[in-house]
PDB file of N, CA and C in Angstrom:
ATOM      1  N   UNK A   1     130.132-108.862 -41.836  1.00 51.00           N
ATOM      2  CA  UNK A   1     130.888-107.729 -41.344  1.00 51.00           C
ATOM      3  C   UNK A   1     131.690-107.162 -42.513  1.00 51.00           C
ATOM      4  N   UNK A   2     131.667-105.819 -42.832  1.00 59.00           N
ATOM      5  CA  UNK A   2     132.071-105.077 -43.986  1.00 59.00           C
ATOM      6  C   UNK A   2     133.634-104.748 -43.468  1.00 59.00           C
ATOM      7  N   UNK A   3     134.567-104.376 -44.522  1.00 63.00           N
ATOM      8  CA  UNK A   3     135.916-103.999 -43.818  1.00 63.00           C
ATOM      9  C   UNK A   3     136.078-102.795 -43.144  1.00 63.00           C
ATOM     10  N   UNK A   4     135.122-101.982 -42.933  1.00 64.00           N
ATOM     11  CA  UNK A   4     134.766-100.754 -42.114  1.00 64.00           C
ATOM     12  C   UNK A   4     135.032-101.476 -40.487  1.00 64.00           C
ATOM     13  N   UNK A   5     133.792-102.490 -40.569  1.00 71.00           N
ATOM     14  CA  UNK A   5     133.375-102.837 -39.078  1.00 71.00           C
ATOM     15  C   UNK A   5     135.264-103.813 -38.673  1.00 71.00           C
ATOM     16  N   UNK A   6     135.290-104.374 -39.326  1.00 75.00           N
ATOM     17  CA  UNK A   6     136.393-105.945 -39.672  1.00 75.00           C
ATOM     18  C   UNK A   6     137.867-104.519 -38.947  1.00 75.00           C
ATOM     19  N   UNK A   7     137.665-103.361 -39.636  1.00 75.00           N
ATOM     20  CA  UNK A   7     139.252-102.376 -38.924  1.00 75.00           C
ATOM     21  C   UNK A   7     138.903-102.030 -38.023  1.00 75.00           C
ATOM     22  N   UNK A   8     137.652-101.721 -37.508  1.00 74.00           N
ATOM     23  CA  UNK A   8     136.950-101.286 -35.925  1.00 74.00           C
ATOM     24  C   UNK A   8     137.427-101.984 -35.106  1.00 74.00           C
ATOM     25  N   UNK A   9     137.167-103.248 -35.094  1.00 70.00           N
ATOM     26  CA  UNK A   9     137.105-104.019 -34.256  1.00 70.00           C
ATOM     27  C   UNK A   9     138.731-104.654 -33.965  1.00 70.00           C
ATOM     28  N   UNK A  10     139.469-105.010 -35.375  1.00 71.00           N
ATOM     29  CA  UNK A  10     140.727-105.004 -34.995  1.00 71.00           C
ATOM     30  C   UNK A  10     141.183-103.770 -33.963  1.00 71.00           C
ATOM     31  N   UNK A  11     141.054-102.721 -34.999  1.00 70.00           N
ATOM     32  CA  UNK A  11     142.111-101.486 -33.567  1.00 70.00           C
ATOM     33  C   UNK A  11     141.271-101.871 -32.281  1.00 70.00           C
ATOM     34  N   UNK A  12     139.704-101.787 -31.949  1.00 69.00           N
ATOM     35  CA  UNK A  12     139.800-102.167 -30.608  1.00 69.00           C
ATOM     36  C   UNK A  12     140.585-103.034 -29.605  1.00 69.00           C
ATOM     37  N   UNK A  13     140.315-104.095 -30.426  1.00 67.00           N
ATOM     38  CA  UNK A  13     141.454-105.035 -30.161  1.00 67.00           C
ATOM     39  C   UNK A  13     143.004-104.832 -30.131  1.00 67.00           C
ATOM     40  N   UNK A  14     143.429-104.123 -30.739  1.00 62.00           N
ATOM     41  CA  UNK A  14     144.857-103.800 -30.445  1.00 62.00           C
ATOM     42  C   UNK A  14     144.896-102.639 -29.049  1.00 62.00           C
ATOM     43  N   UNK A  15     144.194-101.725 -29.334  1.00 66.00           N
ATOM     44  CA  UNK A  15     143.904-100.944 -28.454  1.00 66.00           C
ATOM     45  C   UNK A  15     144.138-101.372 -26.989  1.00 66.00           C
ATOM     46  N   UNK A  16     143.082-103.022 -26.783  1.00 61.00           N
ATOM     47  CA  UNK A  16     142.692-103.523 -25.922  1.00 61.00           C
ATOM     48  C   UNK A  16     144.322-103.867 -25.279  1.00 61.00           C
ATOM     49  N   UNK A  17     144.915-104.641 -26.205  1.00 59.00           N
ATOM     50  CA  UNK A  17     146.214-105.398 -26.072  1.00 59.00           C
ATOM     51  C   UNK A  17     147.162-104.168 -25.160  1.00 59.00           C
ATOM     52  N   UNK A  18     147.306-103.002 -25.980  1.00 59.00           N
ATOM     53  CA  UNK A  18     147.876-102.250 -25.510  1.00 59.00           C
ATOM     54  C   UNK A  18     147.833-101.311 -23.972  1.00 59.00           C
ATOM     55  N   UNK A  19     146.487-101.396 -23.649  1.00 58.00           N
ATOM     56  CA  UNK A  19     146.138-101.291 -22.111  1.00 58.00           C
ATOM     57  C   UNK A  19     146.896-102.061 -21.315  1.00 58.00           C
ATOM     58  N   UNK A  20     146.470-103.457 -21.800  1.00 53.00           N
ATOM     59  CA  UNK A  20     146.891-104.821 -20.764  1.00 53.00           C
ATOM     60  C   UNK A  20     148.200-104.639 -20.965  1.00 53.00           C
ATOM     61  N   UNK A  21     149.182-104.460 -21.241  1.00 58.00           N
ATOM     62  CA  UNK A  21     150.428-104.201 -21.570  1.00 58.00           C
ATOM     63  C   UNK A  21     150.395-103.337 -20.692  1.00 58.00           C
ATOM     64  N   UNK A  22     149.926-102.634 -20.607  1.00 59.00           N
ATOM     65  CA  UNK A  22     150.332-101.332 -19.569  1.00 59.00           C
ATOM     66  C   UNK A  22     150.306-101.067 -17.949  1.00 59.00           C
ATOM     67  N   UNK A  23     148.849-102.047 -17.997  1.00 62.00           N
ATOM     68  CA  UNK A  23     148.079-101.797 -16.720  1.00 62.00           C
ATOM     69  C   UNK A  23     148.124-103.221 -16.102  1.00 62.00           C
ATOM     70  N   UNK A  24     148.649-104.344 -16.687  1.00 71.00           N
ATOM     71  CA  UNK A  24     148.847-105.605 -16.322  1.00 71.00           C
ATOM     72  C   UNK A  24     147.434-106.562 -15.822  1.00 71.00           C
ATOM     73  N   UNK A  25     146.429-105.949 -16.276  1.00 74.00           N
ATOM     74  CA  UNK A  25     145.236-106.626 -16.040  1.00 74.00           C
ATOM     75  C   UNK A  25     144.894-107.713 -17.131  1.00 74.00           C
ATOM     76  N   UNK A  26     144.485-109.047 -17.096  1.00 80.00           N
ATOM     77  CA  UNK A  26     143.864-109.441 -17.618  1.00 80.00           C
ATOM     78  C   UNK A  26     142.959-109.304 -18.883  1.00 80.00           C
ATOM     79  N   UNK A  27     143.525-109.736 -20.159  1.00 78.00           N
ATOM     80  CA  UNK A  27     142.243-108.933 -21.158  1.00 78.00           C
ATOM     81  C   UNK A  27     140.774-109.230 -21.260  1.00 78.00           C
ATOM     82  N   UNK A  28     140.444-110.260 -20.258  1.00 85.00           N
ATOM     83  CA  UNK A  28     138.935-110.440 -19.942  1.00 85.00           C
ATOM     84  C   UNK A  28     138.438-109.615 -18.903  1.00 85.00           C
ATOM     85  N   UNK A  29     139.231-109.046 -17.984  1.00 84.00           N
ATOM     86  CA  UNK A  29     138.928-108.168 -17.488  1.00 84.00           C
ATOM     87  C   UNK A  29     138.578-106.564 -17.738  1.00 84.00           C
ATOM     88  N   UNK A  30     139.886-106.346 -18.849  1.00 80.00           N
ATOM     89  CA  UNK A  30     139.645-105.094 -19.659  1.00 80.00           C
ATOM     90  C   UNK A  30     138.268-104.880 -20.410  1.00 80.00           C
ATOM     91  N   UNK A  31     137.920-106.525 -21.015  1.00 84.00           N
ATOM     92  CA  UNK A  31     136.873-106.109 -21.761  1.00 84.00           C
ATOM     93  C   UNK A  31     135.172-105.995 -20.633  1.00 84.00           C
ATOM     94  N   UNK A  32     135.072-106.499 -19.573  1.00 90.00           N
ATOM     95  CA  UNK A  32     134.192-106.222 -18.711  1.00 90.00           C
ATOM     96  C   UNK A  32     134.240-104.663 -18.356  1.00 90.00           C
ATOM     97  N   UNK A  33     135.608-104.399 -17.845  1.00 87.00           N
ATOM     98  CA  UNK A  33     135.773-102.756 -17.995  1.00 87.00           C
ATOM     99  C   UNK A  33     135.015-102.245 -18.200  1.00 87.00           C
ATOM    100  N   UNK A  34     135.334-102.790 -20.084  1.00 87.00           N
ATOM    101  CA  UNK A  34     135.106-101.616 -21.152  1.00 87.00           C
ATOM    102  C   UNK A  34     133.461-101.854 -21.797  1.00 87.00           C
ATOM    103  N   UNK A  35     132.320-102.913 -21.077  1.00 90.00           N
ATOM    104  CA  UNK A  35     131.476-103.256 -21.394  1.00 90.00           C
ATOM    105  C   UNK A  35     130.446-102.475 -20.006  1.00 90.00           C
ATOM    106  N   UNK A  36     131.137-102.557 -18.981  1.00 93.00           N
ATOM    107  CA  UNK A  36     130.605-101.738 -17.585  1.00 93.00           C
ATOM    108  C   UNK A  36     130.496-100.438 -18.359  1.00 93.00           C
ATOM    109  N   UNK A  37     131.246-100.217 -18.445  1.00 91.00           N
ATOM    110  CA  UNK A  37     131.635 -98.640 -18.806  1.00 91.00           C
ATOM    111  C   UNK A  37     130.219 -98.225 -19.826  1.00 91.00           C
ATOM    112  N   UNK A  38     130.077 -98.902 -21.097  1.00 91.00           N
ATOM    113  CA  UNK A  38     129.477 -98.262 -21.708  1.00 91.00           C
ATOM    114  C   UNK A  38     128.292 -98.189 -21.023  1.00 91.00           C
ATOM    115  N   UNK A  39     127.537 -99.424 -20.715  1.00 94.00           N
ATOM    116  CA  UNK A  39     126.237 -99.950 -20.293  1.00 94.00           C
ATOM    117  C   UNK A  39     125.853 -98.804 -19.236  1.00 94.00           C
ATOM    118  N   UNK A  40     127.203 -98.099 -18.118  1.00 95.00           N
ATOM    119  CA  UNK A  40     126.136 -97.033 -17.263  1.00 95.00           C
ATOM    120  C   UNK A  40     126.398 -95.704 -18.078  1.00 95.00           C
ATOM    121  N   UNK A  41     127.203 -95.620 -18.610  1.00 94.00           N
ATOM    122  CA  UNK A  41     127.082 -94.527 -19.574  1.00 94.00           C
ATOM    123  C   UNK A  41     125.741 -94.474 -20.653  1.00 94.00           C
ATOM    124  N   UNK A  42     125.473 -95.492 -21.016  1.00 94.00           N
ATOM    125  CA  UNK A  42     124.322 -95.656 -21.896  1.00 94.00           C
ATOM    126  C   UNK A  42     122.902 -94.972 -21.011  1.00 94.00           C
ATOM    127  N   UNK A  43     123.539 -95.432 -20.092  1.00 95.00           N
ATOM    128  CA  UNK A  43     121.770 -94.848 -19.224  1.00 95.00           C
ATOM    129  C   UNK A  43     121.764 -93.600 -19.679  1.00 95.00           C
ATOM    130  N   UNK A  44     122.876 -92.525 -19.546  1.00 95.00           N
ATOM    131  CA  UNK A  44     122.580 -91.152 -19.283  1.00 95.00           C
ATOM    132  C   UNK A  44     122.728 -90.830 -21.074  1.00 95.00           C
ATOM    133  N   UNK A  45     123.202 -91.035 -21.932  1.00 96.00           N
ATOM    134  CA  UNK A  45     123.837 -90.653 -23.007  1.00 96.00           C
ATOM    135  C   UNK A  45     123.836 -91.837 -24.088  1.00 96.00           C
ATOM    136  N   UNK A  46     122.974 -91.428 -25.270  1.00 95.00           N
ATOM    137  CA  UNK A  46     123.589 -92.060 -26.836  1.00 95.00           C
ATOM    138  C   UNK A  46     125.133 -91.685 -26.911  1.00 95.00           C
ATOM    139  N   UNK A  47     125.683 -93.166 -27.362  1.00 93.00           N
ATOM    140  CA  UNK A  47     126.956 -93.255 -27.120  1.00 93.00           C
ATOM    141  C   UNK A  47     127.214 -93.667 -28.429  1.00 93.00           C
ATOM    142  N   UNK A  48     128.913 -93.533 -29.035  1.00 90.00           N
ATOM    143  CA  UNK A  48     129.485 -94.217 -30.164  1.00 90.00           C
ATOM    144  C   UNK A  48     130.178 -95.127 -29.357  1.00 90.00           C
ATOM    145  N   UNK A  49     129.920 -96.488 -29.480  1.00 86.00           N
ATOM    146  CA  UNK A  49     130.199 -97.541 -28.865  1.00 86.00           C
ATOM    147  C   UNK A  49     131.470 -98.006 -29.884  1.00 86.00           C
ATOM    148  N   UNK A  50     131.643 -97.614 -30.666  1.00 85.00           N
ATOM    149  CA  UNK A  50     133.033 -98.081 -31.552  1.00 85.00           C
ATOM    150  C   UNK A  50     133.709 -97.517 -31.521  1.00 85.00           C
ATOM    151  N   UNK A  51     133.719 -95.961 -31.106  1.00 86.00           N
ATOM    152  CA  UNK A  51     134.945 -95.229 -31.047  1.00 86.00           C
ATOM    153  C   UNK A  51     135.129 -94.974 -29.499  1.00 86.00           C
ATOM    154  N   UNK A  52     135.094 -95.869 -28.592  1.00 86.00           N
ATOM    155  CA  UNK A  52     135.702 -95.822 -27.386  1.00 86.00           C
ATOM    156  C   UNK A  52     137.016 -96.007 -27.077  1.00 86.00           C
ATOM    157  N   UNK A  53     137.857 -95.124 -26.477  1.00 86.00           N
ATOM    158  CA  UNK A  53     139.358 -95.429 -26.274  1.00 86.00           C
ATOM    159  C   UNK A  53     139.687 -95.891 -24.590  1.00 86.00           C
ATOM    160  N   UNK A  54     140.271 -96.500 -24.465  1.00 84.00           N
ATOM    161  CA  UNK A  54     140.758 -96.563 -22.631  1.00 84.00           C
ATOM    162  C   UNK A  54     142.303 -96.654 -23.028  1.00 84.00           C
ATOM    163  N   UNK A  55     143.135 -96.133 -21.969  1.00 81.00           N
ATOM    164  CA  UNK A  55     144.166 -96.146 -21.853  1.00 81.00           C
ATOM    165  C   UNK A  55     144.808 -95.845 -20.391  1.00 81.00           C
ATOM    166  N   UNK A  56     145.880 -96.417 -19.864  1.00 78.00           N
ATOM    167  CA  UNK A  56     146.084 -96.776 -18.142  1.00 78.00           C
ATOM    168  C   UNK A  56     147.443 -96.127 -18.248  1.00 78.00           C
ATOM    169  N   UNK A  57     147.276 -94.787 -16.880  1.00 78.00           N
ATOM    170  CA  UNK A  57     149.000 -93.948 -17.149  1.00 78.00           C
ATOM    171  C   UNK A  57     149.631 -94.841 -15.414  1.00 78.00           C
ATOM    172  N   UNK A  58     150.678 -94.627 -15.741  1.00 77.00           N
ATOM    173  CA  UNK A  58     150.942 -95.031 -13.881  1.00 77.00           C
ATOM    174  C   UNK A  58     152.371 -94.461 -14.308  1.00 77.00           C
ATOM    175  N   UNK A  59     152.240 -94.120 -12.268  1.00 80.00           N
ATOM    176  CA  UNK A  59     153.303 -93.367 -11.843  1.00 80.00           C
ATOM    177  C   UNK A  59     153.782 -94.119 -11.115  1.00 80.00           C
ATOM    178  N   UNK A  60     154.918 -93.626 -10.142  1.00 84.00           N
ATOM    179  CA  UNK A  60     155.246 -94.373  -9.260  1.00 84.00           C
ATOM    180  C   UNK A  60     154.281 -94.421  -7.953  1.00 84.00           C
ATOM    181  N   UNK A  61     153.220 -93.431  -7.949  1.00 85.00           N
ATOM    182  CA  UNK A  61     152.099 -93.846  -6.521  1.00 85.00           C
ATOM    183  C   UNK A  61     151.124 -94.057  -7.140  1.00 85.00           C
ATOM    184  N   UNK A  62     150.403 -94.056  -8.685  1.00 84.00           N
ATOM    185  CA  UNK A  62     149.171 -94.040  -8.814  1.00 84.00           C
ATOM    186  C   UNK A  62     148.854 -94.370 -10.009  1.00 84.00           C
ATOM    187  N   UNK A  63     147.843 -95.168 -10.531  1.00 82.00           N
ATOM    188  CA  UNK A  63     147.106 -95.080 -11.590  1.00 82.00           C
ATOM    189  C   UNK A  63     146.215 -94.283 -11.958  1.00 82.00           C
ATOM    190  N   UNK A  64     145.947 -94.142 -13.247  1.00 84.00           N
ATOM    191  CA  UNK A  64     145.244 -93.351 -14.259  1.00 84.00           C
ATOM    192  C   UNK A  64     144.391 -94.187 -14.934  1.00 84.00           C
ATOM    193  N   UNK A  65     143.324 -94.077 -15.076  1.00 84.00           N
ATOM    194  CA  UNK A  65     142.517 -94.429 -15.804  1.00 84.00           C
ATOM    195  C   UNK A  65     141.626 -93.506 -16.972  1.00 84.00           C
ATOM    196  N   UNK A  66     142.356 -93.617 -18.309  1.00 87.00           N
ATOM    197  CA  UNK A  66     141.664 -92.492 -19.370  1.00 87.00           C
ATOM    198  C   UNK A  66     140.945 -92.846 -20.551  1.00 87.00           C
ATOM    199  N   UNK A  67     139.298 -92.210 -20.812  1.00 90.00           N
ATOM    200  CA  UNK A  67     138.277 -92.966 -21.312  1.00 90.00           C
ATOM    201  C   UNK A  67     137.874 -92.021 -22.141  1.00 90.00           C
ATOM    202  N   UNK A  68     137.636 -92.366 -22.979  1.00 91.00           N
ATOM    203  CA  UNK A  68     137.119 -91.260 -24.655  1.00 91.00           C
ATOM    204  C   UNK A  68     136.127 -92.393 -24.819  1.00 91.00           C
ATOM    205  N   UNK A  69     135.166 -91.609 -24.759  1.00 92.00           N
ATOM    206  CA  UNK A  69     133.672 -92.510 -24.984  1.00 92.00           C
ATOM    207  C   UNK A  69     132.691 -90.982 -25.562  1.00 92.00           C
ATOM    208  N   UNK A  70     132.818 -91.012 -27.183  1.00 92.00           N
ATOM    209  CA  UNK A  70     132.108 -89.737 -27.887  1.00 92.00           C
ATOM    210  C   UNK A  70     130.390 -90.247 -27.820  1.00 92.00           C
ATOM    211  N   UNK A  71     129.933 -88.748 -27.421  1.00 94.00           N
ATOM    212  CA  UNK A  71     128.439 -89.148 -26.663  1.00 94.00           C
ATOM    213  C   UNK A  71     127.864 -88.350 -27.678  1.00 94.00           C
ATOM    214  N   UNK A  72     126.746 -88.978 -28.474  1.00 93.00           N
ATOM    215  CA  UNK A  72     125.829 -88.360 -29.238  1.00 93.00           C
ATOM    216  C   UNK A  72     124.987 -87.310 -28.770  1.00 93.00           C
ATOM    217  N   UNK A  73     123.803 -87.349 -28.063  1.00 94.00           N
ATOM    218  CA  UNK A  73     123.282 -87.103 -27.201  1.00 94.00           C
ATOM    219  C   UNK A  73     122.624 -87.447 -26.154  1.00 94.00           C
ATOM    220  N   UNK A  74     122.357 -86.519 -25.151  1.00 94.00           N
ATOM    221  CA  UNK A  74     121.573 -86.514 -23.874  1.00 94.00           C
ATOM    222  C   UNK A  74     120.626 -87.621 -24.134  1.00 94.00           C
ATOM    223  N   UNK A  75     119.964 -88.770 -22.991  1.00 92.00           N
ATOM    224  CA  UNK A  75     118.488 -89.595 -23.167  1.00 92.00           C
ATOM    225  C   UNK A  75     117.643 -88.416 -22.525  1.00 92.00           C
ATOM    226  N   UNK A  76     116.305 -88.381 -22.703  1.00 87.00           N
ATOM    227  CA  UNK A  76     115.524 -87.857 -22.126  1.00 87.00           C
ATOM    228  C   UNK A  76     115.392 -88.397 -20.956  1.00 87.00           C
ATOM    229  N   UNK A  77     114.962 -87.737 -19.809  1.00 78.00           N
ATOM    230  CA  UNK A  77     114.372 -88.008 -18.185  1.00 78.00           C
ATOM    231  C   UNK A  77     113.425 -88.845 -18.655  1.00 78.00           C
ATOM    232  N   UNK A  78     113.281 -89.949 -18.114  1.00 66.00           N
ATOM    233  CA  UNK A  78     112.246 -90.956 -17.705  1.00 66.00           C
ATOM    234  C   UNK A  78     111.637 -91.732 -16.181  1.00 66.00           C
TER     235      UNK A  78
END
């Protein structure tokens, strides 16, 4: 792993930390989340799987759930 991939993966990881901080879930849970997430997104769309962001807003009635997942392009119909 080059120090390109080695800072990727840290900020994910902080990233990650910083959800669970927020949203009080579990960080094994966050990362199923964030592994669901890509996998049905992948069906429809080439995805940048490293530059995915999640981040959890809450109010006093509701959660937010906010996802930056940059999509290359469309898959073809199969």
């Amino acid at each position: 792993m080059d120090d390109g991939d080695s800072k990727s993966v840290a900020k994910d990881r902080l990233r990650l930390v910083l959800v669970h901080d927020r949203s009080m879930l579990p960080p094994e849970t966050l990362d199923a989340l964030r592994a669901d997430l890509i996998e049905v997104v992948s069906r429809y769309f080439e995805v940048d799987r490293t530059m995915l962001s999640m981040d959890v807003h809450r109010t006093r009635e509701s959660w937010a759930l906010m996802v930056n997942l940059p999509l290359r392009r469309a898959r073809s119909a199969s």
